[in-house]
Coordinates of C-alpha atoms in Angstrom, one line a residue:
M1 CA -68.7 -91.2 0.0
L2 CA -67.9 -88.3 2.6
I3 CA -71.1 -89.0 4.2
V4 CA -70.8 -92.6 4.4
E5 CA -67.5 -92.2 5.7
E6 CA -68.7 -89.8 8.3
L7 CA -71.6 -92.1 9.6
L8 CA -69.1 -94.6 10.1
T9 CA -66.3 -92.4 12.0
N10 CA -69.6 -90.8 13.8
P11 CA -71.5 -92.7 16.9
T12 CA -73.3 -89.9 18.0
L13 CA -74.9 -89.6 14.5
W14 CA -75.9 -93.4 14.5
V15 CA -77.2 -93.1 18.0
T16 CA -79.3 -90.0 16.7
L17 CA -80.7 -91.7 13.6
V18 CA -81.4 -94.9 16.0
I19 CA -83.2 -92.6 18.8
L20 CA -85.3 -90.8 15.6
Y21 CA -86.1 -93.9 14.1
T22 CA -87.6 -95.2 17.6
L23 CA -89.8 -92.3 18.2
K24 CA -91.0 -92.2 14.6
K25 CA -91.8 -96.4 15.4
G26 CA -93.6 -95.5 18.6
I27 CA -95.3 -92.5 18.2
H28 CA -98.7 -92.5 15.7
F29 CA -101.1 -89.7 14.7
V30 CA -104.6 -91.7 14.4
P31 CA -106.9 -89.7 11.9
Q32 CA -110.6 -89.3 12.5
N33 CA -112.8 -92.3 12.2
R34 CA -109.6 -94.8 11.7
G35 CA -108.8 -97.7 14.2
Y36 CA -105.2 -98.9 14.4
V37 CA -105.2 -102.4 15.3
I38 CA -102.1 -103.0 18.0
Y39 CA -100.3 -106.4 18.0
T40 CA -97.8 -107.2 20.8
L41 CA -95.4 -109.5 20.0
G42 CA -97.9 -110.9 17.3
K43 CA -101.0 -110.7 20.0
Y44 CA -103.7 -108.5 19.5
S45 CA -103.6 -106.2 22.4
K46 CA -105.4 -103.0 22.3
T47 CA -106.9 -100.4 19.3
L48 CA -106.0 -97.2 19.0
S49 CA -108.4 -94.4 18.6
A50 CA -108.1 -90.7 16.9
G51 CA -105.6 -88.7 17.9
L52 CA -102.0 -89.0 19.5
N53 CA -101.0 -92.4 20.4
F54 CA -97.6 -94.6 21.7
I55 CA -96.6 -97.5 21.4
I56 CA -93.4 -99.8 22.3
P57 CA -91.4 -99.6 19.3
F58 CA -90.2 -103.1 18.2
I59 CA -92.3 -104.6 20.6
Q60 CA -95.8 -103.7 19.5
S61 CA -96.7 -103.1 15.9
V62 CA -99.7 -101.9 14.0
A63 CA -101.4 -105.0 12.0
A64 CA -104.3 -103.1 10.5
N65 CA -105.8 -99.7 10.0
R66 CA -109.5 -99.9 9.8
N67 CA -111.5 -97.4 8.1
L68 CA -114.5 -96.5 10.5
K69 CA -116.6 -94.7 8.1
E70 CA -119.4 -96.1 6.9
Q71 CA -118.9 -97.6 3.2
S72 CA -120.9 -99.1 0.3
L73 CA -119.6 -102.3 -1.7
E74 CA -121.5 -103.0 -5.3
I75 CA -123.0 -106.5 -5.5
I76 CA -122.4 -107.5 -9.2
S77 CA -125.0 -109.1 -11.0
Q78 CA -125.7 -113.0 -10.7
A79 CA -128.3 -115.4 -11.2
A80 CA -130.7 -116.3 -9.2
I81 CA -133.8 -118.4 -9.5
T82 CA -137.6 -117.9 -8.6
K83 CA -140.0 -120.5 -6.3
D84 CA -141.4 -120.7 -10.0
N85 CA -138.2 -122.1 -11.4
I86 CA -137.8 -118.5 -13.4
T87 CA -134.0 -117.2 -13.8
L88 CA -133.5 -113.9 -12.9
E89 CA -130.3 -111.6 -13.1
I90 CA -130.1 -109.4 -10.0
D91 CA -127.9 -106.9 -8.6
G92 CA -127.5 -104.3 -5.7
I93 CA -125.4 -102.2 -3.3
L94 CA -124.6 -102.6 0.3
F95 CA -123.8 -100.1 3.2
L96 CA -122.0 -101.2 5.9
K97 CA -119.6 -99.9 8.8
V98 CA -117.1 -101.1 10.7
T99 CA -117.9 -100.9 14.7
D100 CA -115.3 -103.3 16.3
A101 CA -111.8 -102.6 14.5
A102 CA -110.2 -105.7 16.3
A103 CA -112.9 -107.7 15.2
A104 CA -112.6 -107.1 11.4
T105 CA -108.9 -107.7 11.7
N106 CA -109.1 -111.1 13.9
N107 CA -112.3 -112.8 13.2
I108 CA -112.2 -112.5 9.3
T109 CA -109.7 -112.8 6.8
D110 CA -111.1 -110.2 4.2
Y111 CA -114.5 -108.6 5.7
K112 CA -115.6 -107.0 2.6
L113 CA -114.8 -109.7 0.7
S114 CA -116.9 -112.0 2.8
V115 CA -119.7 -109.2 3.5
T116 CA -119.9 -109.4 -0.5
Q117 CA -119.9 -113.3 -0.7
L118 CA -122.6 -113.6 2.2
A119 CA -125.0 -110.5 0.3
M120 CA -124.9 -112.3 -3.0
T121 CA -126.0 -116.2 -1.0
T122 CA -128.7 -113.9 1.1
M123 CA -129.8 -112.7 -2.0
R124 CA -130.2 -115.5 -3.8
N125 CA -132.1 -117.3 -0.9
A126 CA -134.5 -114.8 -1.0
I127 CA -135.4 -114.8 -4.7
G128 CA -135.6 -118.6 -4.4
S129 CA -138.6 -118.0 -1.7
M130 CA -140.5 -115.5 -4.0
E131 CA -142.6 -116.2 -6.8
L132 CA -141.7 -114.0 -10.1
D133 CA -144.6 -111.7 -9.5
E134 CA -143.7 -111.0 -6.0
C135 CA -140.2 -110.2 -6.4
F136 CA -140.9 -107.1 -8.5
Q137 CA -143.8 -106.5 -6.2
N138 CA -141.7 -107.0 -3.0
R139 CA -138.4 -105.1 -2.9
D140 CA -138.5 -103.4 0.3
M141 CA -139.6 -106.9 1.6
I142 CA -136.5 -108.6 0.0
N143 CA -134.3 -105.8 1.0
A144 CA -135.4 -106.3 4.8
Q145 CA -134.9 -109.6 4.7
I146 CA -131.3 -109.3 3.3
L147 CA -130.6 -106.9 5.8
T148 CA -131.8 -109.1 8.8
S149 CA -130.2 -111.9 7.6
M150 CA -126.8 -110.0 7.4
T151 CA -126.9 -108.1 10.4
D152 CA -126.8 -111.2 12.4
A153 CA -123.8 -113.1 10.5
T154 CA -121.6 -110.3 10.2
A155 CA -121.8 -109.2 13.8
P156 CA -119.2 -111.6 15.2
W157 CA -117.1 -109.7 12.4
G158 CA -116.9 -106.3 13.7
V159 CA -119.1 -105.0 10.7
M160 CA -122.5 -103.6 10.8
V161 CA -124.7 -103.5 7.5
T162 CA -126.9 -100.3 7.5
R163 CA -128.8 -101.0 4.5
Y164 CA -129.4 -103.3 1.0
E165 CA -130.8 -102.4 -1.8
I166 CA -131.3 -103.8 -5.0
K167 CA -130.5 -101.9 -7.8
D168 CA -132.0 -103.9 -10.8
I169 CA -133.8 -106.9 -11.6
M170 CA -133.7 -108.5 -14.6
P171 CA -135.7 -111.7 -16.5
P172 CA -134.8 -113.3 -19.3
Q173 CA -136.2 -112.1 -22.9
S174 CA -139.0 -114.3 -23.1
I175 CA -140.5 -113.5 -19.8
R176 CA -140.0 -110.0 -20.5
E177 CA -141.8 -109.9 -23.6
D178 CA -144.5 -112.4 -22.0
M179 CA -144.5 -109.5 -19.1
E180 CA -145.3 -106.5 -21.8
K181 CA -147.7 -108.7 -23.6
Q182 CA -149.5 -109.0 -20.1
M183 CA -148.7 -105.7 -19.1
T184 CA -150.9 -104.7 -22.5
A185 CA -153.3 -106.7 -21.6
E186 CA -153.8 -105.6 -18.4
R187 CA -154.1 -102.1 -19.5
E188 CA -156.5 -102.7 -22.4
K189 CA -158.7 -104.6 -19.6
R190 CA -158.7 -101.2 -17.6
S191 CA -159.3 -99.4 -20.4
V192 CA -162.7 -101.6 -21.2
I193 CA -163.3 -101.5 -17.5
L194 CA -163.1 -97.6 -17.3
T195 CA -165.0 -97.3 -20.3
A196 CA -168.0 -99.4 -19.4
E197 CA -168.0 -97.6 -15.9
G198 CA -168.3 -94.5 -17.6
V199 CA -171.1 -95.6 -19.5
K200 CA -172.6 -97.2 -16.4
T201 CA -172.2 -93.5 -14.9
A202 CA -173.8 -91.8 -18.1
A203 CA -176.4 -93.8 -17.9
I204 CA -177.4 -93.8 -14.2
T205 CA -176.6 -90.1 -14.1
E206 CA -179.0 -89.9 -17.4
A207 CA -181.6 -92.0 -15.9
E208 CA -181.5 -90.0 -12.5
G209 CA -182.1 -86.8 -15.0
H210 CA -185.0 -88.2 -16.4
K211 CA -186.2 -89.6 -13.3
Q212 CA -185.7 -86.2 -11.5
A213 CA -187.7 -83.8 -14.5
R214 CA -190.8 -86.7 -14.3
V215 CA -190.6 -85.2 -10.3
L216 CA -190.4 -82.0 -11.5
D217 CA -192.8 -81.7 -13.9
A218 CA -195.6 -83.9 -11.6
E219 CA -194.5 -81.3 -8.9
A220 CA -195.3 -78.4 -11.5
A221 CA -198.4 -80.1 -12.5
K222 CA -200.0 -80.6 -9.0
A223 CA -198.3 -77.0 -8.0
E224 CA -200.4 -75.8 -11.4
Q225 CA -203.5 -77.5 -10.2
V226 CA -203.6 -76.6 -6.6
L227 CA -203.5 -73.0 -8.1
A228 CA -206.0 -73.4 -10.7
A229 CA -208.1 -74.9 -7.9
Q230 CA -207.5 -72.0 -5.5
A231 CA -208.7 -69.5 -8.6
S232 CA -211.2 -71.3 -9.7
Q233 CA -212.7 -71.3 -6.0
E234 CA -211.9 -67.8 -5.7
A235 CA -213.5 -66.9 -8.9
Q236 CA -216.6 -68.9 -7.8
I237 CA -216.4 -67.1 -3.9
L238 CA -216.2 -63.9 -6.1
E239 CA -219.1 -65.1 -8.5
A240 CA -221.4 -65.6 -5.8
T241 CA -220.5 -63.1 -3.9
G242 CA -221.1 -60.5 -7.4
K243 CA -224.5 -62.8 -8.0
A244 CA -225.6 -62.1 -4.1
E245 CA -224.7 -58.3 -4.5
A246 CA -226.8 -58.4 -7.7
I247 CA -229.7 -59.7 -6.2
R248 CA -229.4 -57.7 -2.8
L249 CA -228.9 -54.5 -5.7
V250 CA -232.2 -55.5 -7.7
A251 CA -234.2 -56.5 -4.4
E252 CA -233.1 -53.0 -3.0
A253 CA -234.0 -51.7 -6.6
D254 CA -237.2 -53.4 -6.6
A255 CA -237.9 -52.2 -3.1
N256 CA -237.1 -48.6 -4.0
A257 CA -239.6 -48.9 -7.1
L258 CA -242.2 -50.3 -5.3
E259 CA -242.1 -47.9 -2.8
V260 CA -241.6 -45.2 -4.9
V261 CA -244.7 -46.7 -6.9
G262 CA -246.6 -47.2 -3.5
Q263 CA -245.8 -43.5 -2.6
A264 CA -247.3 -42.5 -6.1
A265 CA -250.3 -44.6 -6.3
N266 CA -251.2 -43.0 -3.1
T267 CA -252.2 -39.9 -4.8
D268 CA -255.5 -39.2 -7.2
Q269 CA -253.3 -38.9 -10.4
G270 CA -251.2 -42.2 -9.2
R271 CA -254.4 -44.0 -8.5
S272 CA -255.7 -43.2 -12.3
A273 CA -252.5 -43.7 -13.8
V274 CA -252.1 -46.9 -12.2
T275 CA -256.3 -48.1 -13.5
L276 CA -255.1 -46.8 -16.6
T277 CA -251.8 -49.1 -16.5
L278 CA -253.7 -52.0 -15.9
A279 CA -256.4 -51.7 -18.6
Q280 CA -253.8 -51.5 -21.0
D281 CA -251.9 -54.7 -19.8
A282 CA -255.4 -56.6 -20.2
I283 CA -256.1 -55.3 -23.3
K284 CA -252.6 -56.1 -24.8
A285 CA -252.7 -60.1 -23.3
H286 CA -255.9 -60.5 -24.6
Q287 CA -254.5 -59.2 -28.0
A288 CA -251.6 -61.4 -27.5
I289 CA -253.9 -64.2 -27.2
A290 CA -255.9 -63.5 -30.5
K291 CA -252.8 -62.9 -32.3
D292 CA -251.3 -66.5 -31.5
S293 CA -254.2 -68.5 -31.5
T294 CA -255.9 -68.7 -34.9
V295 CA -259.4 -70.0 -32.9
V296 CA -260.3 -67.8 -29.8
L297 CA -263.1 -69.3 -28.1
T298 CA -265.4 -67.3 -26.3
D299 CA -268.7 -67.5 -24.5
G300 CA -269.8 -64.4 -26.2
K301 CA -269.1 -62.1 -23.1
T302 CA -265.6 -61.2 -24.0
G303 CA -266.5 -57.5 -23.9
D304 CA -267.8 -58.6 -20.4
N305 CA -264.9 -59.9 -19.3
I306 CA -262.3 -56.9 -20.4
A307 CA -264.7 -54.9 -18.6
N308 CA -264.2 -56.8 -15.3
T309 CA -260.4 -56.7 -15.8
V310 CA -260.6 -53.1 -16.2
A311 CA -263.2 -53.1 -13.0
Q312 CA -260.7 -55.6 -10.9
A313 CA -257.8 -53.5 -11.8
I314 CA -259.5 -50.2 -11.0
A315 CA -260.4 -52.1 -7.3
V316 CA -256.7 -53.1 -6.8
S317 CA -255.8 -49.5 -7.6
S318 CA -258.4 -48.4 -4.9
T319 CA -257.4 -50.7 -2.3
L320 CA -253.5 -49.4 -2.3
K321 CA -255.1 -46.1 -0.7
L322 CA -256.6 -48.1 2.3
P323 CA -253.1 -48.2 4.6
T324 CA -252.9 -44.3 4.1
Q325 CA -256.2 -43.5 5.1
L326 CA -256.4 -46.0 8.5

């Protein structure tokens, strides 16, 4: 009661309170990444940026306080029908940023709600232009299509959509069962194909191995034949060389023997020995003929023949001395 009575009786205090309230209404400290939209007498006049700002109290007012940071909005699950008439439950998440606080205040009532509704509509349109398999295989393309459509639509609102991501695509239970069967069949198919390719590769490798083995065997046989031919040729050369050497040695031995015999026959004793040897050989020859034959035909002059043979041997022996005497 005393404070109220003092306020009523002290005009200076009233003036001080009014001044303080006016200063409070006219001074604003704007935080970083915030935008204050200022209306002057109900009409947009400016946007206050971060830092210390002044406005005219009671004439100007803060109509909106906009967050200029990047924000995320969750797109709730919704039904979307594909091009091949399959109903999908699909949800996502949207990232956006207010680039113009005045446009986000003046051009749209609730930019978050509007962006969310636009994202849901754009997502249904994107799903409706694709078949079921394409929806699962081309998520990136769906995200890019939604982002492009929303960027053009939200530009007048002072909002920039930076990214859109599909969180989950849920087909009906019957479709999921069919997809599981299809995936099982595809896995079995790939398994059969891989098995067949493995068998084929093994057969090819085995055939190549047999082929290479036959080639190596043929090359080895050819090499053996070449070596055998070379060895045979070398053996024949060595044998021929040996025979030639043997013949040469025999010829030299015979020549040496004849030379020795000739030198011995050039003496009196040698001539006598030669004469005796020739006579003995003649007698042995006639004995051999008589031994091998049961009937021996003779002209009655066999003794004369033997004597002639001996005489001829003596004559031959005598002739051996002639070169020395000449």
